[in-house]
PDB file of C-alpha atoms in Angstrom:
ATOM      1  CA  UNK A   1      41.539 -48.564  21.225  1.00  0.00           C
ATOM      2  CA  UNK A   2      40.132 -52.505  20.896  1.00  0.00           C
ATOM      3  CA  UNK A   3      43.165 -53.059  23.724  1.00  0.00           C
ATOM      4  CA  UNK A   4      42.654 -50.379  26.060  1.00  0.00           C
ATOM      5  CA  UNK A   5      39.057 -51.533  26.185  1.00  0.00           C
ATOM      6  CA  UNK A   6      39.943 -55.484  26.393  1.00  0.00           C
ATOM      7  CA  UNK A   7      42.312 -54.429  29.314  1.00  0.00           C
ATOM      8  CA  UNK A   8      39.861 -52.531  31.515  1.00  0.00           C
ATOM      9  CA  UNK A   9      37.104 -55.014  30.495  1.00  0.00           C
ATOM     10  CA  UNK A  10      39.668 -58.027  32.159  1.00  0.00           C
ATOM     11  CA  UNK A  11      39.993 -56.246  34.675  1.00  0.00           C
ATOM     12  CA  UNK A  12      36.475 -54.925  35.568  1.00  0.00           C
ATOM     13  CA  UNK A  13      34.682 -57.869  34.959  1.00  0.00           C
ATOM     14  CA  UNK A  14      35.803 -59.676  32.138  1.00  0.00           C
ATOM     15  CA  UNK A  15      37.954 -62.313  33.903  1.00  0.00           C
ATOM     16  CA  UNK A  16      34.626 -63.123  36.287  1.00  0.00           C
ATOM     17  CA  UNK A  17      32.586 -63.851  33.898  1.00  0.00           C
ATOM     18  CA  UNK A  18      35.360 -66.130  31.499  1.00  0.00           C
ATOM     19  CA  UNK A  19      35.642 -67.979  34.720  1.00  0.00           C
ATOM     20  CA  UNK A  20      32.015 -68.721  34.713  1.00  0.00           C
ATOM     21  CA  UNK A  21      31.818 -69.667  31.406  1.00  0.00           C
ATOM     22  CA  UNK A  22      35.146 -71.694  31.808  1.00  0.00           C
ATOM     23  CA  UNK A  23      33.583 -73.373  35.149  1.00  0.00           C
ATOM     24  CA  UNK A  24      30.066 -74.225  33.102  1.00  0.00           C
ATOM     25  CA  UNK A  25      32.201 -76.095  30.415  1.00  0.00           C
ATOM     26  CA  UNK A  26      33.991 -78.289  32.703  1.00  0.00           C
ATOM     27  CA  UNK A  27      30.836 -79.449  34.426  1.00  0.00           C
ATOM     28  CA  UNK A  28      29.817 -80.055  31.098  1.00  0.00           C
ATOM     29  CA  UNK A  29      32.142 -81.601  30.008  1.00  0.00           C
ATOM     30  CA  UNK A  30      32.087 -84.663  32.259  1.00  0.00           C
ATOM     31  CA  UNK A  31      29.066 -86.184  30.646  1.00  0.00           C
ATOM     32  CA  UNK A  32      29.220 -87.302  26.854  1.00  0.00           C
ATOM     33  CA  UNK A  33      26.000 -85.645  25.530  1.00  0.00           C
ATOM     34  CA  UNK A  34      26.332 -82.588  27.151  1.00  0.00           C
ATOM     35  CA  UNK A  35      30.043 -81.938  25.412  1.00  0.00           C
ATOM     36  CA  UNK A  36      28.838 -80.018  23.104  1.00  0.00           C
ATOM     37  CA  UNK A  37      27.513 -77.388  25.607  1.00  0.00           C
ATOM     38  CA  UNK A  38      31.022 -77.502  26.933  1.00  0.00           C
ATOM     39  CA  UNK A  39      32.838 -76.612  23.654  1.00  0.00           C
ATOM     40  CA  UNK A  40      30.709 -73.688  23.011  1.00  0.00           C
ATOM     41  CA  UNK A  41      31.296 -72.500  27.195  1.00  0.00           C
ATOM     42  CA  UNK A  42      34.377 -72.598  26.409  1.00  0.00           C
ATOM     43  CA  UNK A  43      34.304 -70.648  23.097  1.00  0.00           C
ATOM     44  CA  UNK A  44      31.633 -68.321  24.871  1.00  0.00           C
ATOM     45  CA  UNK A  45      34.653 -68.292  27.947  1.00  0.00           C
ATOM     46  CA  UNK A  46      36.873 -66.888  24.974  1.00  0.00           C
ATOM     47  CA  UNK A  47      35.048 -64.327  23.957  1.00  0.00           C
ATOM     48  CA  UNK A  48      33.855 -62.679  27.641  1.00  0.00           C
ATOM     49  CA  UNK A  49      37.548 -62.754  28.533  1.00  0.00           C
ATOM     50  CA  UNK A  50      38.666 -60.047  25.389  1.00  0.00           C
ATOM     51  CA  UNK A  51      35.512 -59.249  23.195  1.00  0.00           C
ATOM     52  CA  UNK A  52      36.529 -56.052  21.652  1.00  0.00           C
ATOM     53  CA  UNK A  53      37.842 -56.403  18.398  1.00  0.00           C
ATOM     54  CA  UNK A  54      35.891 -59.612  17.766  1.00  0.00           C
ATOM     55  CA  UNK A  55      31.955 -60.150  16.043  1.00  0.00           C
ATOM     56  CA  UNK A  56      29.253 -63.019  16.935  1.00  0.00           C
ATOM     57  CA  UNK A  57      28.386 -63.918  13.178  1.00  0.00           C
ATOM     58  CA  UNK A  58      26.141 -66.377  12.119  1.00  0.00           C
ATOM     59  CA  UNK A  59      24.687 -67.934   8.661  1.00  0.00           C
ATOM     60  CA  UNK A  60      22.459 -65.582   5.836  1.00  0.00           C
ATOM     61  CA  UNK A  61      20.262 -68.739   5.921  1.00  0.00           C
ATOM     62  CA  UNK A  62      19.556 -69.048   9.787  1.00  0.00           C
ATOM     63  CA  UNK A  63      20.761 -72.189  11.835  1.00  0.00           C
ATOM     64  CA  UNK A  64      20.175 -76.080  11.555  1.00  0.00           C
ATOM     65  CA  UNK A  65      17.509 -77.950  13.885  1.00  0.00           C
ATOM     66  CA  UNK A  66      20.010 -79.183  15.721  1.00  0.00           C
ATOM     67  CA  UNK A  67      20.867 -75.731  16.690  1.00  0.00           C
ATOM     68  CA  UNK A  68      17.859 -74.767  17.724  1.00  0.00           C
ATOM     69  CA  UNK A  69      16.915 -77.584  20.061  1.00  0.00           C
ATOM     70  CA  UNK A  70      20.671 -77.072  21.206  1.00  0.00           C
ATOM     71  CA  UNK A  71      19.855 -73.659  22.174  1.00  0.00           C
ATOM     72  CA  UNK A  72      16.368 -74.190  23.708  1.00  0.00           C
ATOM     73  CA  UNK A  73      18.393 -77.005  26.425  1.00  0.00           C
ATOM     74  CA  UNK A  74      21.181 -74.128  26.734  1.00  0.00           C
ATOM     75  CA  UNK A  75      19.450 -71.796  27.318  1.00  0.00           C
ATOM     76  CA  UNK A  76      17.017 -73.449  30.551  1.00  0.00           C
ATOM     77  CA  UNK A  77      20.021 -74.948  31.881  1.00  0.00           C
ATOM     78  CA  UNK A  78      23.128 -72.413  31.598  1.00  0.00           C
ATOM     79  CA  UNK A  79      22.199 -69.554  29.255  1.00  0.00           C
ATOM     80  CA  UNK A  80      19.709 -67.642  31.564  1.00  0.00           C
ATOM     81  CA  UNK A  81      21.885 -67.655  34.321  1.00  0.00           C
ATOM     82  CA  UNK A  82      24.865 -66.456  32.343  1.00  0.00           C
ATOM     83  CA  UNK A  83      22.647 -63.716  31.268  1.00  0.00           C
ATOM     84  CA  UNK A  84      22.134 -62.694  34.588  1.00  0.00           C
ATOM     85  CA  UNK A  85      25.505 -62.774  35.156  1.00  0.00           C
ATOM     86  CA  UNK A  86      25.625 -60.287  33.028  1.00  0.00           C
ATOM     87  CA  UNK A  87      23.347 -57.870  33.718  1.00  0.00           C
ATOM     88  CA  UNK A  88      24.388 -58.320  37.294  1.00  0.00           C
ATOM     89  CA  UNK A  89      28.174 -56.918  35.808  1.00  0.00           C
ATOM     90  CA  UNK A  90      26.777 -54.372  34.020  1.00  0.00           C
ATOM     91  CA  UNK A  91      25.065 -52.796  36.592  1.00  0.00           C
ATOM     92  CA  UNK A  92      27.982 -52.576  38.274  1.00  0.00           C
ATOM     93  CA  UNK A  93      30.380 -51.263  35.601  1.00  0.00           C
ATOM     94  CA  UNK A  94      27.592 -48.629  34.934  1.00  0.00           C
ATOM     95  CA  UNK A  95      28.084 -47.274  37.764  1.00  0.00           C
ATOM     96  CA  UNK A  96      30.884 -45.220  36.812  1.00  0.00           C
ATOM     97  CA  UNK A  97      31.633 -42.890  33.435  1.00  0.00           C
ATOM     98  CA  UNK A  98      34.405 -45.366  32.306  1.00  0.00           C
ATOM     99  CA  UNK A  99      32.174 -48.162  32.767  1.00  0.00           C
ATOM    100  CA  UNK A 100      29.191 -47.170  30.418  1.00  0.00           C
ATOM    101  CA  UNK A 101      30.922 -48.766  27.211  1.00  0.00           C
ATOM    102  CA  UNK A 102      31.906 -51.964  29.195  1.00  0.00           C
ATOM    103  CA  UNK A 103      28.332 -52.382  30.587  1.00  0.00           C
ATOM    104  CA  UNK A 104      26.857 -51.490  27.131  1.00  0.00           C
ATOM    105  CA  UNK A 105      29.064 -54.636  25.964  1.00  0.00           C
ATOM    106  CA  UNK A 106      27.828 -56.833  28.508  1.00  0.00           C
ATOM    107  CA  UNK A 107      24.072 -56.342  27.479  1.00  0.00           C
ATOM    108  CA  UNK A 108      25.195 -56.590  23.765  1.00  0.00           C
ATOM    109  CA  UNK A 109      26.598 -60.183  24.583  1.00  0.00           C
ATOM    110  CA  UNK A 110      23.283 -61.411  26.284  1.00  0.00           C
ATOM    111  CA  UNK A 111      21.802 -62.734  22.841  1.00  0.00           C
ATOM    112  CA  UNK A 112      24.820 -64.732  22.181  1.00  0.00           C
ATOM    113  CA  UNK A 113      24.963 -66.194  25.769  1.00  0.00           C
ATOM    114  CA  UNK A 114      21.611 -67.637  25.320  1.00  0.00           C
ATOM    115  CA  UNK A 115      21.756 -68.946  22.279  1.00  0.00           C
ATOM    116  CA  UNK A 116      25.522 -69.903  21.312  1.00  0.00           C
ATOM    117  CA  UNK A 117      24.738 -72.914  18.898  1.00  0.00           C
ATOM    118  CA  UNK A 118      25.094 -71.716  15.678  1.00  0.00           C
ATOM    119  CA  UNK A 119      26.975 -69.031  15.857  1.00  0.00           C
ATOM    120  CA  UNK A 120      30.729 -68.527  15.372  1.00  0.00           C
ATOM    121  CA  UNK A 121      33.163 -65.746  16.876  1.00  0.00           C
ATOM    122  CA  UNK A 122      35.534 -64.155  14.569  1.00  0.00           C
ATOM    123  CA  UNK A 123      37.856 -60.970  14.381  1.00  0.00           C
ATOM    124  CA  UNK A 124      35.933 -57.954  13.520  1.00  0.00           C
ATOM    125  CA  UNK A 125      37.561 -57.551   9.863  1.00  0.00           C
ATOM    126  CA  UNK A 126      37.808 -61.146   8.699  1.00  0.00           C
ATOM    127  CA  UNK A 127      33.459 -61.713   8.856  1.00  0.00           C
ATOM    128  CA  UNK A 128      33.676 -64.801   6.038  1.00  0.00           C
ATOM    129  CA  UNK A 129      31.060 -63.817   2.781  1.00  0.00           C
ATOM    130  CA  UNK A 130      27.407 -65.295   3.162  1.00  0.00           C
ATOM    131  CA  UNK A 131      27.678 -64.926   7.047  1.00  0.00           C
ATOM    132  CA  UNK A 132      25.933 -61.637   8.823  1.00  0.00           C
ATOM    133  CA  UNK A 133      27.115 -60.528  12.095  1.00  0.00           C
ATOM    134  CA  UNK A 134      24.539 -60.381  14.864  1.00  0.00           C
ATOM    135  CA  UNK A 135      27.186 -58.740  17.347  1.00  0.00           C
ATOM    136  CA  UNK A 136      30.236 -56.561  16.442  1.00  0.00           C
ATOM    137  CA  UNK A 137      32.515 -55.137  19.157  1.00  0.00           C
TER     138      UNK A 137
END
């Protein structure tokens, strides 16, 4: 079932929004401090492409400061838009009775695209012990 749904999600939207991601990182990527940023675009870019199947886990103990101010500069310059990137795709894949579980996964990605310091993306059955997923597809 995970494939069916990673196929129609390419094609419906999925590929769009790994292209943003993917574009993000690059941009990012040509400064030194803001690398960072561009790894986890590009691990974000991973995920939005073929997200069924997969979970956004992070630690029991919550994330590091450098996390957090990570995410707080993320979020004002890339993860808000991203987000409405999102929403703006899910509207449109609600549209339609085939689309309802695709848009329901774009909204469930939203807290991850805001905040993706911290976090790691894993296959659904292999969730390593002392971690707690926040997203499961």
């Amino acid at each position: 079932m995970n494939l069916i749904l990673n196929i129609i999600w390419f094609v419906f939207g999925g590929i769009w929004l790994a292209l943003g991601y993917f574009l993000f990182g690059i941009i990012a990527c040509l400064f030194v401090v803001t690398i960072p940023a561009g790894i986890a675009s590009f691990r974000m870019a991973k995920f939005a492409l073929w997200p069924f199947g997969r979970s956004v886990i992070q630690p029991l103990g919550g994330t590091g400061g450098f996390s957090t101010i990570g995410n707080v500069i993320w979020f004002i310059v890339a993860g808000l838009w991203l987000a409405i990137g999102h929403v703006t795709t899910a509207a449109a894949q609600a549209v339609t009775i085939i689309g309802i579980p695709l848009a329901i996964a774009n909204i469930r990605m939203i807290p991850v695209t805001c905040f993706p310091f911290g976090r790691r993306i894993v296959d659904s059955d292999r969730i390593p012990v002392g971690w707690e997923p926040m997203i499961k597809m």
